[in-house]
Structure formats: C-alpha cells, structure tokens
Short mmCIF file of C-alpha atoms in Angstrom, two decimals:
data_model
loop_
_atom_site.label_atom_id
_atom_site.label_comp_id
_atom_site.label_asym_id
_atom_site.label_seq_id
_atom_site.Cartn_x
_atom_site.Cartn_y
_atom_site.Cartn_z
CA MET P 279 -37.48 16.95 8.14
CA SER P 280 -39.18 19.46 10.39
CA SER P 281 -37.74 22.84 11.13
CA GLN P 282 -37.18 21.92 14.74
CA THR P 283 -34.91 18.89 13.64
CA ILE P 284 -32.96 21.23 11.26
CA GLY P 285 -32.53 23.83 14.14
CA ASP P 286 -31.24 21.03 16.34
CA ALA P 287 -28.82 19.76 13.74
CA LYS P 288 -27.41 23.38 13.33
CA GLN P 289 -26.87 23.78 17.19
CA ARG P 290 -24.76 20.51 17.25
CA THR P 291 -22.54 21.62 14.44
CA VAL P 292 -19.19 22.72 16.06
CA ALA P 293 -16.26 24.58 14.31
CA VAL P 294 -13.05 22.59 14.48
CA PRO P 295 -9.94 24.79 14.41
CA ARG P 296 -7.29 23.62 11.99
CA ALA P 297 -4.29 22.15 13.51
CA ARG P 298 -1.01 24.23 13.09
CA ALA P 299 2.08 22.85 11.48
CA ALA P 300 4.58 21.44 13.94
CA SER P 301 7.46 23.80 14.63
CA ASP P 302 10.67 23.86 16.62
CA PRO P 303 11.18 26.24 19.62
CA SER P 304 12.56 29.04 17.23
CA GLY P 305 9.15 29.16 15.45
CA ALA P 306 10.31 27.93 12.11
CA PRO P 307 8.11 25.19 10.69
CA ARG P 308 9.44 21.72 10.72
CA LEU P 309 9.40 19.68 7.27
CA PRO P 310 8.32 16.06 7.80
CA ALA P 311 10.90 13.45 6.93
CA LEU P 312 8.94 12.32 3.82
CA SER P 313 7.00 15.08 2.36
CA PRO P 314 3.96 14.43 -0.04
CA VAL P 315 4.05 15.37 -3.68
CA SER P 316 3.02 18.89 -2.80
CA ASP P 317 1.32 20.77 -0.20
CA THR P 318 -1.63 21.95 -2.70
CA GLU P 319 -2.26 18.52 -4.28
CA ARG P 320 -3.94 16.27 -1.65
CA ALA P 321 -5.82 13.83 -3.99
CA PRO P 322 -3.61 11.69 -6.20
CA THR P 323 -4.07 11.94 -10.05
CA LEU P 324 -6.21 9.51 -11.88
CA GLY P 325 -3.14 8.41 -13.80
CA ARG P 326 -1.11 7.75 -10.74
CA LEU P 327 -3.90 5.63 -9.31
CA ALA P 328 -4.42 3.97 -12.56
CA GLY P 329 -0.58 3.01 -12.75
CA LEU P 330 -0.56 1.85 -9.16
CA CYS P 331 -3.64 -0.23 -9.69
CA GLY P 332 -2.38 -1.79 -12.90
CA TRP P 333 0.98 -2.67 -11.38
CA ALA P 334 -0.69 -4.16 -8.30
CA ALA P 335 -3.30 -6.17 -10.54
CA LEU P 336 -0.32 -7.68 -12.53
CA LEU P 337 1.40 -8.63 -9.29
CA GLY P 338 -1.73 -10.11 -8.07
CA PHE P 339 -2.46 -12.25 -11.19
CA LEU P 340 1.15 -13.58 -11.24
CA GLY P 341 0.99 -14.12 -7.49
CA ILE P 342 -2.09 -16.25 -8.05
CA ALA P 343 -0.28 -18.29 -10.68
CA VAL P 344 2.53 -18.86 -8.45
CA GLY P 345 0.44 -19.85 -5.35
CA ALA P 346 -1.62 -22.29 -7.48
CA ARG P 347 1.69 -23.88 -8.80
CA GLY P 348 2.89 -23.90 -5.31
CA LEU P 349 -0.06 -25.68 -4.01
CA ILE P 350 0.36 -28.40 -6.72
CA ALA P 351 4.09 -28.70 -5.64
CA ILE P 352 3.22 -28.94 -1.98
CA LEU P 353 0.48 -31.69 -2.69
CA VAL P 354 2.87 -33.74 -4.88
CA LYS P 355 6.42 -33.58 -3.86
CA ALA P 356 7.72 -30.29 -2.43
CA PRO P 357 10.46 -30.29 0.16
CA ASP P 358 9.64 -29.57 3.80
CA TRP P 359 11.24 -25.85 3.64
CA TYR P 360 9.14 -24.93 0.55
CA GLU P 361 5.69 -24.33 2.16
CA PRO P 362 6.68 -21.96 4.96
CA THR P 363 8.95 -19.98 2.55
CA LEU P 364 6.24 -19.65 0.05
CA VAL P 365 3.79 -18.30 2.74
CA VAL P 366 6.23 -15.86 4.04
CA LEU P 367 7.28 -14.53 0.70
CA GLY P 368 3.47 -14.27 -0.30
CA LEU P 369 2.54 -12.40 2.84
CA ALA P 370 5.56 -10.12 2.47
CA GLY P 371 4.65 -9.20 -1.14
CA ILE P 372 0.98 -8.49 -0.22
CA ALA P 373 2.05 -6.32 2.74
CA LEU P 374 4.39 -4.23 0.59
CA ALA P 375 1.66 -3.73 -2.22
CA VAL P 376 -0.83 -2.75 0.60
CA VAL P 377 1.65 -0.17 2.13
CA ALA P 378 2.17 1.10 -1.40
CA PHE P 379 -1.48 2.16 -1.58
CA LEU P 380 -1.21 3.77 1.86
CA THR P 381 1.76 5.89 0.93
CA VAL P 382 0.04 7.01 -2.45
CA HIS P 383 0.52 10.69 -1.64
CA TYR P 384 4.34 10.53 -1.69
CA GLN P 385 6.09 10.97 -4.78
CA TYR P 386 8.31 7.92 -5.11
CA VAL P 387 7.49 5.77 -2.03
CA PRO P 388 4.62 3.69 -3.61
CA TRP P 389 6.68 3.00 -6.68
CA LEU P 390 9.70 1.86 -4.54
CA LEU P 391 7.32 -0.45 -2.57
CA LEU P 392 5.93 -1.99 -5.69
CA THR P 393 9.26 -2.66 -7.06
CA LEU P 394 10.18 -4.36 -3.75
CA SER P 395 6.92 -6.35 -4.03
CA SER P 396 7.88 -7.35 -7.54
CA GLY P 397 11.30 -8.56 -6.25
CA VAL P 398 9.44 -10.63 -3.64
CA LEU P 399 7.20 -12.15 -6.24
CA LEU P 400 10.42 -12.76 -8.41
CA ALA P 401 11.87 -14.56 -5.38
CA SER P 402 8.85 -16.77 -4.90
CA ILE P 403 9.07 -17.70 -8.55
CA VAL P 404 12.73 -18.77 -8.20
CA VAL P 405 11.92 -20.58 -5.02
CA THR P 406 8.95 -22.59 -6.75
CA ALA P 407 11.20 -23.47 -9.62
CA GLU P 408 13.90 -24.72 -7.34
CA ALA P 409 11.50 -26.69 -5.18
CA THR P 410 9.96 -28.52 -8.15
#
C-alpha cells in the first residue's frame, strides 16, 4: 500500500461519539425492562454458549427424529389434522430456539426460551404418538 493510500484512509476515518444512556426528564438514567447479565460483561462466557449449544443440538436431533417419524406417519395413515399441527409445532420450536440465541446476553431469558422449545418438542412427540 502506498503512503498516499494510507493517508487517504486516515482522512476518511471519523470518530463516532458514544450514545448516552436513555434518561427521563429528571436526568436519572432509565433502566431497560430486561437488563443484560451485567454492564461490564458484553460477551457471553464459553460455558454459557456451550450449554446453550448443547441443549439446542439435543433439541435439533430429537426434532429430526420426530420429523422423520411424522413424515412416515403422513405417508402411511395419519389423520388430516396431523400434518399442519406438526408443521406449526416444528416452526414454533425452531423459532423459540433461534430467539434463545438472540437473547444470549440476558441472564435467564435464553434458558426460559429453550425450556419452552423443549415443551413444544414434547407436545409434538405426544401429537405424533396420538396420530399413529
């Protein structure tokens, strides 16, 4: 890279001021409704990520097994209500697991969402057993 190119790159760099915390008219800072784990810890710990990934992987493997069993049931003899029910439950479980990863910075929210996703998976297992 030539010195002219480096100089041009330095001229294009602009300092961006940090955003201030939201505050009410009295000047006191306003706390968000769902606060992250802590203000100083922005990156989740590796243990936390490993736990979330392990739980989500287990849900994924069980979901594939239920989906495969559901496909066989649909091809053979499942009632008319079974296919849309299985699709809605599957999409709901996947959406809950995705949102759990999007909320990884919050203390209890991802675990709650993965618990709800597990409940949806359990419901799909019950529905599959009932339909076959």
